[in-house]
mmCIF file of C-alpha atoms in Angstrom:
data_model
loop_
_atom_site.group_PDB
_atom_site.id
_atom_site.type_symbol
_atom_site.label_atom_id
_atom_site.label_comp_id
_atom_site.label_asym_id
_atom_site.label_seq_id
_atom_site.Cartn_x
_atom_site.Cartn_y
_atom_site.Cartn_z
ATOM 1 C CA UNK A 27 0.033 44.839 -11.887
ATOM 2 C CA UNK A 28 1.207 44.086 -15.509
ATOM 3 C CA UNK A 29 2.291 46.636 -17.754
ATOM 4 C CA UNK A 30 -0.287 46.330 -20.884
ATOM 5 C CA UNK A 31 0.588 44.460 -23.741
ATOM 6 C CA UNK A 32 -2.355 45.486 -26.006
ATOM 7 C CA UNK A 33 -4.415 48.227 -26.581
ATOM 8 C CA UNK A 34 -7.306 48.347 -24.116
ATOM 9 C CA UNK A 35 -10.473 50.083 -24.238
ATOM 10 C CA UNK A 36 -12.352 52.970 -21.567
ATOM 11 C CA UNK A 37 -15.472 50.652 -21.138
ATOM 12 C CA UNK A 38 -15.952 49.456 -17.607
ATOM 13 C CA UNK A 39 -13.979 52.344 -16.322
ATOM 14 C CA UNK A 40 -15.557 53.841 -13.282
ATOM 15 C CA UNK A 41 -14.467 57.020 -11.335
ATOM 16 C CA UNK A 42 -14.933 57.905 -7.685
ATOM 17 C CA UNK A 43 -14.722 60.638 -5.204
ATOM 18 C CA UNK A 44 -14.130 61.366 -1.455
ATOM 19 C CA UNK A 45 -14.079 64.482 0.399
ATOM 20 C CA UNK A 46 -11.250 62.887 2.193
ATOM 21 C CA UNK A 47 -7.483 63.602 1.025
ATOM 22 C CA UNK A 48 -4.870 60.483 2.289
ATOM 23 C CA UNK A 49 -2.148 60.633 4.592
ATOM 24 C CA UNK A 50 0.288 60.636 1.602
ATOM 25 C CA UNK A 51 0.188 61.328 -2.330
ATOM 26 C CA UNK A 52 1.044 57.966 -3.800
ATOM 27 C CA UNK A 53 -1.288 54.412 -4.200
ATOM 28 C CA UNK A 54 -0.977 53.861 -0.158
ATOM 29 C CA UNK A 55 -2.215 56.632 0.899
ATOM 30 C CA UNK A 56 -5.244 56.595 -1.768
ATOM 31 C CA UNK A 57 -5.799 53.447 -1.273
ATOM 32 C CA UNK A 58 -5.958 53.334 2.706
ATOM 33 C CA UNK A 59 -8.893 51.698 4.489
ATOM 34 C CA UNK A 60 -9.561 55.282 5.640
ATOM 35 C CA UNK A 61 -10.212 56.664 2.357
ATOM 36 C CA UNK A 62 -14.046 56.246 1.365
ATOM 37 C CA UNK A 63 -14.628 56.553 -2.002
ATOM 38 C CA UNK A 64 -18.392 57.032 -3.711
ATOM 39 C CA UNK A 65 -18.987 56.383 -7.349
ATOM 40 C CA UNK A 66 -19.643 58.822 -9.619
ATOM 41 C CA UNK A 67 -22.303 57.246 -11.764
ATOM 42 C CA UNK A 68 -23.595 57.364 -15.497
ATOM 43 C CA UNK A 69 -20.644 59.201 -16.800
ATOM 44 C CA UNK A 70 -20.457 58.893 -20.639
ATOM 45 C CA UNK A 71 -16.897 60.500 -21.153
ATOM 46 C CA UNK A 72 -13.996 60.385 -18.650
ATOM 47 C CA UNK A 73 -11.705 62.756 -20.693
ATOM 48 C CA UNK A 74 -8.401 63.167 -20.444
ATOM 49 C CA UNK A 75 -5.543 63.372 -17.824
ATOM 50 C CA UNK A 76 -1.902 63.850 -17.503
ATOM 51 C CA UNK A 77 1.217 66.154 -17.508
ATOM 52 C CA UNK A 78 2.431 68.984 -19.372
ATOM 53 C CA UNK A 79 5.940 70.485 -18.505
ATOM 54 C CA UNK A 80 6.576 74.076 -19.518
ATOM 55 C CA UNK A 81 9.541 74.742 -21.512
ATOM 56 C CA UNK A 82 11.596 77.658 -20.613
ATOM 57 C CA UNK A 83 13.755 78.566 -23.529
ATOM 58 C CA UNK A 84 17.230 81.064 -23.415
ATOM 59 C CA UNK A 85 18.914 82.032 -26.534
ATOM 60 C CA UNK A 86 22.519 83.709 -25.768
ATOM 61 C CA UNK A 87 23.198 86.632 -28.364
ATOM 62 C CA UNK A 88 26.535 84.895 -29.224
ATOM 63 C CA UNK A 89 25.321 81.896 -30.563
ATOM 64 C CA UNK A 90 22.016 82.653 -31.435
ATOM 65 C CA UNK A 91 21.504 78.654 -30.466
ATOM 66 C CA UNK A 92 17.675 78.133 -28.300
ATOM 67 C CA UNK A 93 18.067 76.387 -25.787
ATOM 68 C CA UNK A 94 15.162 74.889 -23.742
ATOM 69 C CA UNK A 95 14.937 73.153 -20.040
ATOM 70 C CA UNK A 96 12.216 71.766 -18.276
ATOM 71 C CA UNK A 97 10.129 74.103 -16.029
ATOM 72 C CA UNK A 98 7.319 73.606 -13.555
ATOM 73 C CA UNK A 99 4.736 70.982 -14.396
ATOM 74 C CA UNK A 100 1.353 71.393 -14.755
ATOM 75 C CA UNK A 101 -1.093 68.266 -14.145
ATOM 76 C CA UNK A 102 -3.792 69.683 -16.165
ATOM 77 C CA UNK A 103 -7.685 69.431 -16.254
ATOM 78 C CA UNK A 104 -10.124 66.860 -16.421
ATOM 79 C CA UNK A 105 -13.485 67.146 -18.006
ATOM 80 C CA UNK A 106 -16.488 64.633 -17.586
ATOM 81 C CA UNK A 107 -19.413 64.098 -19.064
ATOM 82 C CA UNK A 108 -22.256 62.899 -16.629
ATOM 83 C CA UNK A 109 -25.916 61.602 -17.579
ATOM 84 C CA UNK A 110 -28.346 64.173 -15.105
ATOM 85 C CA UNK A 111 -28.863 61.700 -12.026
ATOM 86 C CA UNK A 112 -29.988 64.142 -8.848
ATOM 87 C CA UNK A 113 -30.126 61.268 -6.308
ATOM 88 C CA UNK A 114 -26.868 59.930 -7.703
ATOM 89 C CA UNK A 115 -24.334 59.974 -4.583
ATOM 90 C CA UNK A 116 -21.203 60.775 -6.397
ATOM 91 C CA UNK A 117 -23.108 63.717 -7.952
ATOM 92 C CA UNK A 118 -24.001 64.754 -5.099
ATOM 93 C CA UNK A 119 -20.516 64.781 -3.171
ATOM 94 C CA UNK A 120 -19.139 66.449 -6.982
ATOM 95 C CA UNK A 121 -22.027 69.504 -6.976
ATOM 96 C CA UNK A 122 -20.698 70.169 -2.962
ATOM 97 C CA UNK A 123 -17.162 70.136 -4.288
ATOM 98 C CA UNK A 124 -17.700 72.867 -7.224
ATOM 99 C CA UNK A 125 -19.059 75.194 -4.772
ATOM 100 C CA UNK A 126 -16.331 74.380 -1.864
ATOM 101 C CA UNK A 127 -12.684 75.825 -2.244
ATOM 102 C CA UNK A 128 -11.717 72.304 -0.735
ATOM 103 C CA UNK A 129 -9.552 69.166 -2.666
ATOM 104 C CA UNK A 130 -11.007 66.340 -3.281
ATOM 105 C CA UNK A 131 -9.522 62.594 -3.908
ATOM 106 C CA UNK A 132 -10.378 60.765 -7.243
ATOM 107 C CA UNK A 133 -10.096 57.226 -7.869
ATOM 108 C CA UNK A 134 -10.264 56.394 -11.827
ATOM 109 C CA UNK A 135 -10.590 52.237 -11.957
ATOM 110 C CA UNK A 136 -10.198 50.518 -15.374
ATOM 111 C CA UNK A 137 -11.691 47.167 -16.658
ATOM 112 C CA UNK A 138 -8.237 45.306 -15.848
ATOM 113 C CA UNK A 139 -7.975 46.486 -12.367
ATOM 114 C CA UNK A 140 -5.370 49.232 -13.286
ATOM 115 C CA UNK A 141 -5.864 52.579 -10.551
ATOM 116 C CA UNK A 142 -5.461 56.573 -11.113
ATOM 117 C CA UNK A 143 -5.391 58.499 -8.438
ATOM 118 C CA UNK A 144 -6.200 62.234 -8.779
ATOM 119 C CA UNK A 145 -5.611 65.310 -6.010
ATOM 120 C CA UNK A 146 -8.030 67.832 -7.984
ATOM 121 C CA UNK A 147 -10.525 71.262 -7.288
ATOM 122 C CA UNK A 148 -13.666 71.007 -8.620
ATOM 123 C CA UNK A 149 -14.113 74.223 -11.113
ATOM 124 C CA UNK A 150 -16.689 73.002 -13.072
ATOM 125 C CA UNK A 151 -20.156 71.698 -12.758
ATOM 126 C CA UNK A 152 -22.409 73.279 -15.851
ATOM 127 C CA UNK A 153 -26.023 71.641 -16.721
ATOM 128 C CA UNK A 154 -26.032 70.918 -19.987
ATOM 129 C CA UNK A 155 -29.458 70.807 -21.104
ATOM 130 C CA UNK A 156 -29.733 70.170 -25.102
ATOM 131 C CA UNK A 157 -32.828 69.645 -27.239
ATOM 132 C CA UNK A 158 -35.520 67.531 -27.521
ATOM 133 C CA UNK A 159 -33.550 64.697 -27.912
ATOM 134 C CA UNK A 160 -30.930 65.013 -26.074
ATOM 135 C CA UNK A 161 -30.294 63.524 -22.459
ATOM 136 C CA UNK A 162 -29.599 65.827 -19.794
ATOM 137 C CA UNK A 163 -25.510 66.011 -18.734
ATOM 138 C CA UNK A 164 -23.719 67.847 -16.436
ATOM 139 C CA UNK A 165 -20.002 69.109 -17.720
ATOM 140 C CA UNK A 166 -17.538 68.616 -14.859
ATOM 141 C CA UNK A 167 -13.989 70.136 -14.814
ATOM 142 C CA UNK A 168 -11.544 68.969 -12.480
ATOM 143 C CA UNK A 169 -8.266 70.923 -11.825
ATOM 144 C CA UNK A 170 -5.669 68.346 -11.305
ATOM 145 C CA UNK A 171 -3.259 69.575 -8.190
#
């Protein structure tokens, strides 16, 4: 795939889950035959998703200088936005996954073909019910492993 030249958009981005994990963490392994993937339909807002490296810091008496290293990395959370759909399949699979302790595989497609692959807990999965005019949503949170 080729590295994007211009700014591209979220629309036509789809996500989708299996209660399967792959053989191995990288694009193979998610993307094996064996992994079955369902969509997660009539999401609104895919949120946001990436790394954040704590920063240890040590500042000797002598020279009073801070200085900082890399620590463990922590691959975040993931919220989604999701129009009510009860018979939707992804749903479905995502309301068994907040109440298991399992991990669950994510596949986040974009419009040019470009892949995410996500390892993640579901925490999350809060009915969000509004007011009059308001469409029903379900808040999803996944903890990215």
């Amino acid at each position: 795939m080729t590295a994007h030249t211009v700014p591209v958009t979220a629309s036509g981005a789809t996500i989708a889950v299996s209660a399967s994990i792959p053989a191995t963490y990288d694009a193979a392994g998610y993307g094996a035959t064996s992994m079955v993937y369902t969509a997660i339909g009539n999401v609104s807002d895919h949120g946001a998703h990436g790394v954040t490296a704590a920063i240890t810091k040590f500042t000797p008496v002598d020279t009073a200088t801070v200085s900082k290293v890399k620590g463990s990395k922590d691959y975040g959370s993931k919220s989604l936005k999701i129009a009510n759909i009860a018979g939707d399949a992804g749903q479905v699979i995502m309301k068994a996954a907040s109440e298991s302790t399992a991990h669950y595989s994510f596949c986040i497609t974009y419009s040019d073909t470009e892949k995410h692959y996500l390892d993640a807990l579901v925490s999350k999965y809060e009915y969000q019910d509004g007011s009059v005019d308001s469409v029903r949503e379900i808040n999803c949170v996944l903890e990215i492993c």
